[in-house]
mmCIF file with all atom_site columns, C-alpha atoms in Angstrom:
data_model
loop_
_atom_site.group_PDB
_atom_site.id
_atom_site.type_symbol
_atom_site.label_atom_id
_atom_site.label_alt_id
_atom_site.label_comp_id
_atom_site.label_asym_id
_atom_site.label_entity_id
_atom_site.label_seq_id
_atom_site.pdbx_PDB_ins_code
_atom_site.Cartn_x
_atom_site.Cartn_y
_atom_site.Cartn_z
_atom_site.occupancy
_atom_site.B_iso_or_equiv
_atom_site.pdbx_formal_charge
_atom_site.auth_seq_id
_atom_site.auth_comp_id
_atom_site.auth_asym_id
_atom_site.auth_atom_id
_atom_site.pdbx_PDB_model_num
ATOM 1   C CA . UNK A 1 1   ? 58.591 -66.296 30.932 1.00 0.00 ? 1   UNK A CA 1
ATOM 2   C CA . UNK A 1 2   ? 62.171 -67.490 31.186 1.00 0.00 ? 2   UNK A CA 1
ATOM 3   C CA . UNK A 1 3   ? 63.437 -69.742 33.970 1.00 0.00 ? 3   UNK A CA 1
ATOM 4   C CA . UNK A 1 4   ? 65.103 -66.803 35.720 1.00 0.00 ? 4   UNK A CA 1
ATOM 5   C CA . UNK A 1 5   ? 61.928 -64.702 35.598 1.00 0.00 ? 5   UNK A CA 1
ATOM 6   C CA . UNK A 1 6   ? 59.877 -67.609 36.909 1.00 0.00 ? 6   UNK A CA 1
ATOM 7   C CA . UNK A 1 7   ? 62.245 -68.447 39.771 1.00 0.00 ? 7   UNK A CA 1
ATOM 8   C CA . UNK A 1 8   ? 62.587 -64.761 40.709 1.00 0.00 ? 8   UNK A CA 1
ATOM 9   C CA . UNK A 1 9   ? 58.756 -64.573 40.930 1.00 0.00 ? 9   UNK A CA 1
ATOM 10  C CA . UNK A 1 10  ? 58.635 -61.548 38.668 1.00 0.00 ? 10  UNK A CA 1
ATOM 11  C CA . UNK A 1 11  ? 55.057 -60.315 38.465 1.00 0.00 ? 11  UNK A CA 1
ATOM 12  C CA . UNK A 1 12  ? 53.884 -58.660 35.245 1.00 0.00 ? 12  UNK A CA 1
ATOM 13  C CA . UNK A 1 13  ? 53.347 -54.921 35.520 1.00 0.00 ? 13  UNK A CA 1
ATOM 14  C CA . UNK A 1 14  ? 55.808 -54.404 38.385 1.00 0.00 ? 14  UNK A CA 1
ATOM 15  C CA . UNK A 1 15  ? 58.793 -52.085 38.218 1.00 0.00 ? 15  UNK A CA 1
ATOM 16  C CA . UNK A 1 16  ? 61.027 -55.147 38.223 1.00 0.00 ? 16  UNK A CA 1
ATOM 17  C CA . UNK A 1 17  ? 59.144 -56.651 35.276 1.00 0.00 ? 17  UNK A CA 1
ATOM 18  C CA . UNK A 1 18  ? 59.476 -53.352 33.398 1.00 0.00 ? 18  UNK A CA 1
ATOM 19  C CA . UNK A 1 19  ? 63.217 -53.196 34.080 1.00 0.00 ? 19  UNK A CA 1
ATOM 20  C CA . UNK A 1 20  ? 63.622 -56.790 32.974 1.00 0.00 ? 20  UNK A CA 1
ATOM 21  C CA . UNK A 1 21  ? 61.634 -56.180 29.796 1.00 0.00 ? 21  UNK A CA 1
ATOM 22  C CA . UNK A 1 22  ? 64.255 -53.624 28.790 1.00 0.00 ? 22  UNK A CA 1
ATOM 23  C CA . UNK A 1 23  ? 66.878 -56.335 29.176 1.00 0.00 ? 23  UNK A CA 1
ATOM 24  C CA . UNK A 1 24  ? 64.902 -59.143 27.576 1.00 0.00 ? 24  UNK A CA 1
ATOM 25  C CA . UNK A 1 25  ? 67.787 -60.120 25.298 1.00 0.00 ? 25  UNK A CA 1
ATOM 26  C CA . UNK A 1 26  ? 69.964 -60.953 28.327 1.00 0.00 ? 26  UNK A CA 1
ATOM 27  C CA . UNK A 1 27  ? 67.309 -63.296 29.668 1.00 0.00 ? 27  UNK A CA 1
ATOM 28  C CA . UNK A 1 28  ? 66.749 -64.882 26.263 1.00 0.00 ? 28  UNK A CA 1
ATOM 29  C CA . UNK A 1 29  ? 70.479 -65.511 25.989 1.00 0.00 ? 29  UNK A CA 1
ATOM 30  C CA . UNK A 1 30  ? 70.550 -66.890 29.541 1.00 0.00 ? 30  UNK A CA 1
ATOM 31  C CA . UNK A 1 31  ? 67.795 -69.322 28.606 1.00 0.00 ? 31  UNK A CA 1
ATOM 32  C CA . UNK A 1 32  ? 69.746 -70.391 25.516 1.00 0.00 ? 32  UNK A CA 1
ATOM 33  C CA . UNK A 1 33  ? 72.884 -70.848 27.642 1.00 0.00 ? 33  UNK A CA 1
ATOM 34  C CA . UNK A 1 34  ? 70.890 -73.015 30.061 1.00 0.00 ? 34  UNK A CA 1
ATOM 35  C CA . UNK A 1 35  ? 69.870 -75.313 27.236 1.00 0.00 ? 35  UNK A CA 1
ATOM 36  C CA . UNK A 1 36  ? 73.366 -75.417 25.730 1.00 0.00 ? 36  UNK A CA 1
ATOM 37  C CA . UNK A 1 37  ? 75.140 -76.155 29.017 1.00 0.00 ? 37  UNK A CA 1
ATOM 38  C CA . UNK A 1 38  ? 72.591 -78.300 30.844 1.00 0.00 ? 38  UNK A CA 1
ATOM 39  C CA . UNK A 1 39  ? 70.705 -79.963 27.978 1.00 0.00 ? 39  UNK A CA 1
ATOM 40  C CA . UNK A 1 40  ? 73.135 -80.125 25.054 1.00 0.00 ? 40  UNK A CA 1
ATOM 41  C CA . UNK A 1 41  ? 72.445 -82.350 22.061 1.00 0.00 ? 41  UNK A CA 1
ATOM 42  C CA . UNK A 1 42  ? 75.875 -83.913 22.584 1.00 0.00 ? 42  UNK A CA 1
ATOM 43  C CA . UNK A 1 43  ? 76.578 -84.152 26.324 1.00 0.00 ? 43  UNK A CA 1
ATOM 44  C CA . UNK A 1 44  ? 79.997 -85.729 25.806 1.00 0.00 ? 44  UNK A CA 1
ATOM 45  C CA . UNK A 1 45  ? 81.156 -87.629 28.874 1.00 0.00 ? 45  UNK A CA 1
ATOM 46  C CA . UNK A 1 46  ? 78.885 -85.689 31.235 1.00 0.00 ? 46  UNK A CA 1
ATOM 47  C CA . UNK A 1 47  ? 75.426 -87.201 30.835 1.00 0.00 ? 47  UNK A CA 1
ATOM 48  C CA . UNK A 1 48  ? 72.309 -85.072 31.078 1.00 0.00 ? 48  UNK A CA 1
ATOM 49  C CA . UNK A 1 49  ? 71.464 -86.670 34.422 1.00 0.00 ? 49  UNK A CA 1
ATOM 50  C CA . UNK A 1 50  ? 74.940 -85.998 35.797 1.00 0.00 ? 50  UNK A CA 1
ATOM 51  C CA . UNK A 1 51  ? 74.812 -82.382 34.615 1.00 0.00 ? 51  UNK A CA 1
ATOM 52  C CA . UNK A 1 52  ? 71.396 -81.862 36.203 1.00 0.00 ? 52  UNK A CA 1
ATOM 53  C CA . UNK A 1 53  ? 72.443 -83.526 39.467 1.00 0.00 ? 53  UNK A CA 1
ATOM 54  C CA . UNK A 1 54  ? 75.597 -81.420 39.670 1.00 0.00 ? 54  UNK A CA 1
ATOM 55  C CA . UNK A 1 55  ? 73.575 -78.288 38.915 1.00 0.00 ? 55  UNK A CA 1
ATOM 56  C CA . UNK A 1 56  ? 71.082 -79.156 41.668 1.00 0.00 ? 56  UNK A CA 1
ATOM 57  C CA . UNK A 1 57  ? 73.983 -79.767 44.049 1.00 0.00 ? 57  UNK A CA 1
ATOM 58  C CA . UNK A 1 58  ? 75.538 -76.390 43.138 1.00 0.00 ? 58  UNK A CA 1
ATOM 59  C CA . UNK A 1 59  ? 72.205 -74.635 43.672 1.00 0.00 ? 59  UNK A CA 1
ATOM 60  C CA . UNK A 1 60  ? 71.885 -76.259 47.108 1.00 0.00 ? 60  UNK A CA 1
ATOM 61  C CA . UNK A 1 61  ? 75.430 -75.250 48.016 1.00 0.00 ? 61  UNK A CA 1
ATOM 62  C CA . UNK A 1 62  ? 74.378 -71.695 47.159 1.00 0.00 ? 62  UNK A CA 1
ATOM 63  C CA . UNK A 1 63  ? 71.194 -72.086 49.210 1.00 0.00 ? 63  UNK A CA 1
ATOM 64  C CA . UNK A 1 64  ? 68.835 -71.598 46.273 1.00 0.00 ? 64  UNK A CA 1
ATOM 65  C CA . UNK A 1 65  ? 66.095 -74.160 46.789 1.00 0.00 ? 65  UNK A CA 1
ATOM 66  C CA . UNK A 1 66  ? 63.968 -73.027 43.832 1.00 0.00 ? 66  UNK A CA 1
ATOM 67  C CA . UNK A 1 67  ? 66.850 -73.474 41.395 1.00 0.00 ? 67  UNK A CA 1
ATOM 68  C CA . UNK A 1 68  ? 67.747 -76.826 42.992 1.00 0.00 ? 68  UNK A CA 1
ATOM 69  C CA . UNK A 1 69  ? 64.125 -77.936 42.536 1.00 0.00 ? 69  UNK A CA 1
ATOM 70  C CA . UNK A 1 70  ? 64.294 -76.996 38.851 1.00 0.00 ? 70  UNK A CA 1
ATOM 71  C CA . UNK A 1 71  ? 67.371 -79.151 38.393 1.00 0.00 ? 71  UNK A CA 1
ATOM 72  C CA . UNK A 1 72  ? 65.875 -82.006 40.433 1.00 0.00 ? 72  UNK A CA 1
ATOM 73  C CA . UNK A 1 73  ? 63.089 -82.156 37.840 1.00 0.00 ? 73  UNK A CA 1
ATOM 74  C CA . UNK A 1 74  ? 65.714 -82.447 35.098 1.00 0.00 ? 74  UNK A CA 1
ATOM 75  C CA . UNK A 1 75  ? 67.444 -85.229 37.055 1.00 0.00 ? 75  UNK A CA 1
ATOM 76  C CA . UNK A 1 76  ? 64.161 -87.131 37.206 1.00 0.00 ? 76  UNK A CA 1
ATOM 77  C CA . UNK A 1 77  ? 63.520 -86.578 33.478 1.00 0.00 ? 77  UNK A CA 1
ATOM 78  C CA . UNK A 1 78  ? 66.970 -87.898 32.621 1.00 0.00 ? 78  UNK A CA 1
ATOM 79  C CA . UNK A 1 79  ? 65.978 -91.186 34.279 1.00 0.00 ? 79  UNK A CA 1
ATOM 80  C CA . UNK A 1 80  ? 69.539 -92.002 35.331 1.00 0.00 ? 80  UNK A CA 1
ATOM 81  C CA . UNK A 1 81  ? 69.065 -93.490 38.789 1.00 0.00 ? 81  UNK A CA 1
ATOM 82  C CA . UNK A 1 82  ? 72.772 -93.418 39.629 1.00 0.00 ? 82  UNK A CA 1
ATOM 83  C CA . UNK A 1 83  ? 72.950 -89.626 39.257 1.00 0.00 ? 83  UNK A CA 1
ATOM 84  C CA . UNK A 1 84  ? 70.024 -88.659 41.497 1.00 0.00 ? 84  UNK A CA 1
ATOM 85  C CA . UNK A 1 85  ? 71.875 -88.976 44.844 1.00 0.00 ? 85  UNK A CA 1
ATOM 86  C CA . UNK A 1 86  ? 74.618 -86.622 43.579 1.00 0.00 ? 86  UNK A CA 1
ATOM 87  C CA . UNK A 1 87  ? 72.194 -83.685 43.860 1.00 0.00 ? 87  UNK A CA 1
ATOM 88  C CA . UNK A 1 88  ? 72.653 -83.866 47.642 1.00 0.00 ? 88  UNK A CA 1
ATOM 89  C CA . UNK A 1 89  ? 75.866 -82.134 48.800 1.00 0.00 ? 89  UNK A CA 1
ATOM 90  C CA . UNK A 1 90  ? 76.050 -84.659 51.651 1.00 0.00 ? 90  UNK A CA 1
ATOM 91  C CA . UNK A 1 91  ? 76.027 -87.654 49.318 1.00 0.00 ? 91  UNK A CA 1
ATOM 92  C CA . UNK A 1 92  ? 78.967 -90.041 49.373 1.00 0.00 ? 92  UNK A CA 1
ATOM 93  C CA . UNK A 1 93  ? 80.350 -90.932 45.964 1.00 0.00 ? 93  UNK A CA 1
ATOM 94  C CA . UNK A 1 94  ? 82.473 -94.049 45.595 1.00 0.00 ? 94  UNK A CA 1
ATOM 95  C CA . UNK A 1 95  ? 83.030 -94.439 41.846 1.00 0.00 ? 95  UNK A CA 1
ATOM 96  C CA . UNK A 1 96  ? 86.432 -92.718 41.303 1.00 0.00 ? 96  UNK A CA 1
ATOM 97  C CA . UNK A 1 97  ? 85.623 -90.835 38.085 1.00 0.00 ? 97  UNK A CA 1
ATOM 98  C CA . UNK A 1 98  ? 82.320 -89.475 39.362 1.00 0.00 ? 98  UNK A CA 1
ATOM 99  C CA . UNK A 1 99  ? 83.817 -88.707 42.774 1.00 0.00 ? 99  UNK A CA 1
ATOM 100 C CA . UNK A 1 100 ? 86.546 -86.589 41.186 1.00 0.00 ? 100 UNK A CA 1
ATOM 101 C CA . UNK A 1 101 ? 84.001 -84.789 39.008 1.00 0.00 ? 101 UNK A CA 1
ATOM 102 C CA . UNK A 1 102 ? 81.865 -84.054 42.075 1.00 0.00 ? 102 UNK A CA 1
ATOM 103 C CA . UNK A 1 103 ? 84.881 -82.819 44.053 1.00 0.00 ? 103 UNK A CA 1
ATOM 104 C CA . UNK A 1 104 ? 85.834 -80.479 41.236 1.00 0.00 ? 104 UNK A CA 1
ATOM 105 C CA . UNK A 1 105 ? 82.263 -79.237 40.792 1.00 0.00 ? 105 UNK A CA 1
ATOM 106 C CA . UNK A 1 106 ? 82.097 -78.544 44.534 1.00 0.00 ? 106 UNK A CA 1
ATOM 107 C CA . UNK A 1 107 ? 85.413 -76.713 44.400 1.00 0.00 ? 107 UNK A CA 1
ATOM 108 C CA . UNK A 1 108 ? 84.296 -74.566 41.466 1.00 0.00 ? 108 UNK A CA 1
ATOM 109 C CA . UNK A 1 109 ? 81.125 -73.721 43.368 1.00 0.00 ? 109 UNK A CA 1
ATOM 110 C CA . UNK A 1 110 ? 82.402 -72.966 46.872 1.00 0.00 ? 110 UNK A CA 1
ATOM 111 C CA . UNK A 1 111 ? 86.061 -72.033 46.325 1.00 0.00 ? 111 UNK A CA 1
ATOM 112 C CA . UNK A 1 112 ? 86.798 -71.488 42.623 1.00 0.00 ? 112 UNK A CA 1
ATOM 113 C CA . UNK A 1 113 ? 90.043 -69.656 43.323 1.00 0.00 ? 113 UNK A CA 1
ATOM 114 C CA . UNK A 1 114 ? 91.404 -72.800 44.917 1.00 0.00 ? 114 UNK A CA 1
ATOM 115 C CA . UNK A 1 115 ? 91.209 -74.772 41.661 1.00 0.00 ? 115 UNK A CA 1
ATOM 116 C CA . UNK A 1 116 ? 94.681 -75.626 40.372 1.00 0.00 ? 116 UNK A CA 1
ATOM 117 C CA . UNK A 1 117 ? 96.353 -77.466 37.538 1.00 0.00 ? 117 UNK A CA 1
ATOM 118 C CA . UNK A 1 118 ? 96.770 -80.404 39.929 1.00 0.00 ? 118 UNK A CA 1
ATOM 119 C CA . UNK A 1 119 ? 92.981 -80.671 40.159 1.00 0.00 ? 119 UNK A CA 1
ATOM 120 C CA . UNK A 1 120 ? 92.747 -80.758 36.371 1.00 0.00 ? 120 UNK A CA 1
ATOM 121 C CA . UNK A 1 121 ? 95.375 -83.504 36.326 1.00 0.00 ? 121 UNK A CA 1
ATOM 122 C CA . UNK A 1 122 ? 93.370 -85.454 38.921 1.00 0.00 ? 122 UNK A CA 1
ATOM 123 C CA . UNK A 1 123 ? 90.355 -85.311 36.596 1.00 0.00 ? 123 UNK A CA 1
ATOM 124 C CA . UNK A 1 124 ? 92.472 -86.533 33.685 1.00 0.00 ? 124 UNK A CA 1
ATOM 125 C CA . UNK A 1 125 ? 93.848 -89.387 35.810 1.00 0.00 ? 125 UNK A CA 1
ATOM 126 C CA . UNK A 1 126 ? 90.344 -90.799 36.253 1.00 0.00 ? 126 UNK A CA 1
ATOM 127 C CA . UNK A 1 127 ? 89.560 -90.532 32.546 1.00 0.00 ? 127 UNK A CA 1
ATOM 128 C CA . UNK A 1 128 ? 87.839 -87.173 32.264 1.00 0.00 ? 128 UNK A CA 1
ATOM 129 C CA . UNK A 1 129 ? 88.675 -85.699 28.873 1.00 0.00 ? 129 UNK A CA 1
ATOM 130 C CA . UNK A 1 130 ? 89.778 -82.113 28.357 1.00 0.00 ? 130 UNK A CA 1
ATOM 131 C CA . UNK A 1 131 ? 86.495 -81.396 26.564 1.00 0.00 ? 131 UNK A CA 1
ATOM 132 C CA . UNK A 1 132 ? 84.555 -82.684 29.598 1.00 0.00 ? 132 UNK A CA 1
ATOM 133 C CA . UNK A 1 133 ? 86.717 -80.631 31.971 1.00 0.00 ? 133 UNK A CA 1
ATOM 134 C CA . UNK A 1 134 ? 85.691 -77.567 29.969 1.00 0.00 ? 134 UNK A CA 1
ATOM 135 C CA . UNK A 1 135 ? 82.048 -78.718 30.022 1.00 0.00 ? 135 UNK A CA 1
ATOM 136 C CA . UNK A 1 136 ? 82.214 -79.075 33.794 1.00 0.00 ? 136 UNK A CA 1
ATOM 137 C CA . UNK A 1 137 ? 83.684 -75.579 34.180 1.00 0.00 ? 137 UNK A CA 1
ATOM 138 C CA . UNK A 1 138 ? 80.950 -74.187 31.917 1.00 0.00 ? 138 UNK A CA 1
ATOM 139 C CA . UNK A 1 139 ? 78.276 -75.868 34.022 1.00 0.00 ? 139 UNK A CA 1
ATOM 140 C CA . UNK A 1 140 ? 79.697 -74.503 37.274 1.00 0.00 ? 140 UNK A CA 1
ATOM 141 C CA . UNK A 1 141 ? 80.070 -71.016 35.828 1.00 0.00 ? 141 UNK A CA 1
ATOM 142 C CA . UNK A 1 142 ? 76.536 -71.024 34.464 1.00 0.00 ? 142 UNK A CA 1
ATOM 143 C CA . UNK A 1 143 ? 74.782 -72.309 37.585 1.00 0.00 ? 143 UNK A CA 1
ATOM 144 C CA . UNK A 1 144 ? 76.694 -69.876 39.771 1.00 0.00 ? 144 UNK A CA 1
ATOM 145 C CA . UNK A 1 145 ? 75.727 -67.082 37.333 1.00 0.00 ? 145 UNK A CA 1
ATOM 146 C CA . UNK A 1 146 ? 72.069 -68.111 37.675 1.00 0.00 ? 146 UNK A CA 1
ATOM 147 C CA . UNK A 1 147 ? 72.318 -68.047 41.465 1.00 0.00 ? 147 UNK A CA 1
ATOM 148 C CA . UNK A 1 148 ? 73.753 -64.529 41.432 1.00 0.00 ? 148 UNK A CA 1
ATOM 149 C CA . UNK A 1 149 ? 71.232 -63.171 38.927 1.00 0.00 ? 149 UNK A CA 1
ATOM 150 C CA . UNK A 1 150 ? 68.372 -64.626 40.946 1.00 0.00 ? 150 UNK A CA 1
ATOM 151 C CA . UNK A 1 151 ? 69.763 -63.160 44.182 1.00 0.00 ? 151 UNK A CA 1
ATOM 152 C CA . UNK A 1 152 ? 70.090 -59.738 42.558 1.00 0.00 ? 152 UNK A CA 1
ATOM 153 C CA . UNK A 1 153 ? 66.556 -59.870 41.153 1.00 0.00 ? 153 UNK A CA 1
ATOM 154 C CA . UNK A 1 154 ? 65.203 -60.926 44.523 1.00 0.00 ? 154 UNK A CA 1
ATOM 155 C CA . UNK A 1 155 ? 66.887 -57.934 46.162 1.00 0.00 ? 155 UNK A CA 1
ATOM 156 C CA . UNK A 1 156 ? 65.563 -55.608 43.479 1.00 0.00 ? 156 UNK A CA 1
ATOM 157 C CA . UNK A 1 157 ? 62.071 -56.990 43.974 1.00 0.00 ? 157 UNK A CA 1
ATOM 158 C CA . UNK A 1 158 ? 62.302 -56.473 47.738 1.00 0.00 ? 158 UNK A CA 1
ATOM 159 C CA . UNK A 1 159 ? 63.413 -52.846 47.323 1.00 0.00 ? 159 UNK A CA 1
ATOM 160 C CA . UNK A 1 160 ? 60.049 -51.932 45.858 1.00 0.00 ? 160 UNK A CA 1
#
């Protein structure tokens, strides 16, 4: 089972499982995207722990505890103690580069339309490269995609 199927509690033999089986390629691609965005071979300037912590934070901001728990496990596996507190949306971040990354991740999660060129410039001012700005946007887009797919599957499962 893929992460999405597991977190959506899809039971084999149900109508939802049958519908998902017909769209198995989408879920396989979603799993591959998860690995590429969250666990890339070359994380650039966004470490695996930072990515996982930001993803957990985004899941919490979207009120998806199961997805947040998944990312908390990845934070622990990354063994980067400094990133663990970032998974909490209430956490205070003092290091300027990380603080700006967190602010932008929050913005992309709760108010993506409010993101402006000035916010990109603020990231650059604290040393975030253009490639890492793209990586951060990919992470936010992917986690928010996961949240929406899981919400839709949950509703479909409840309609039965």
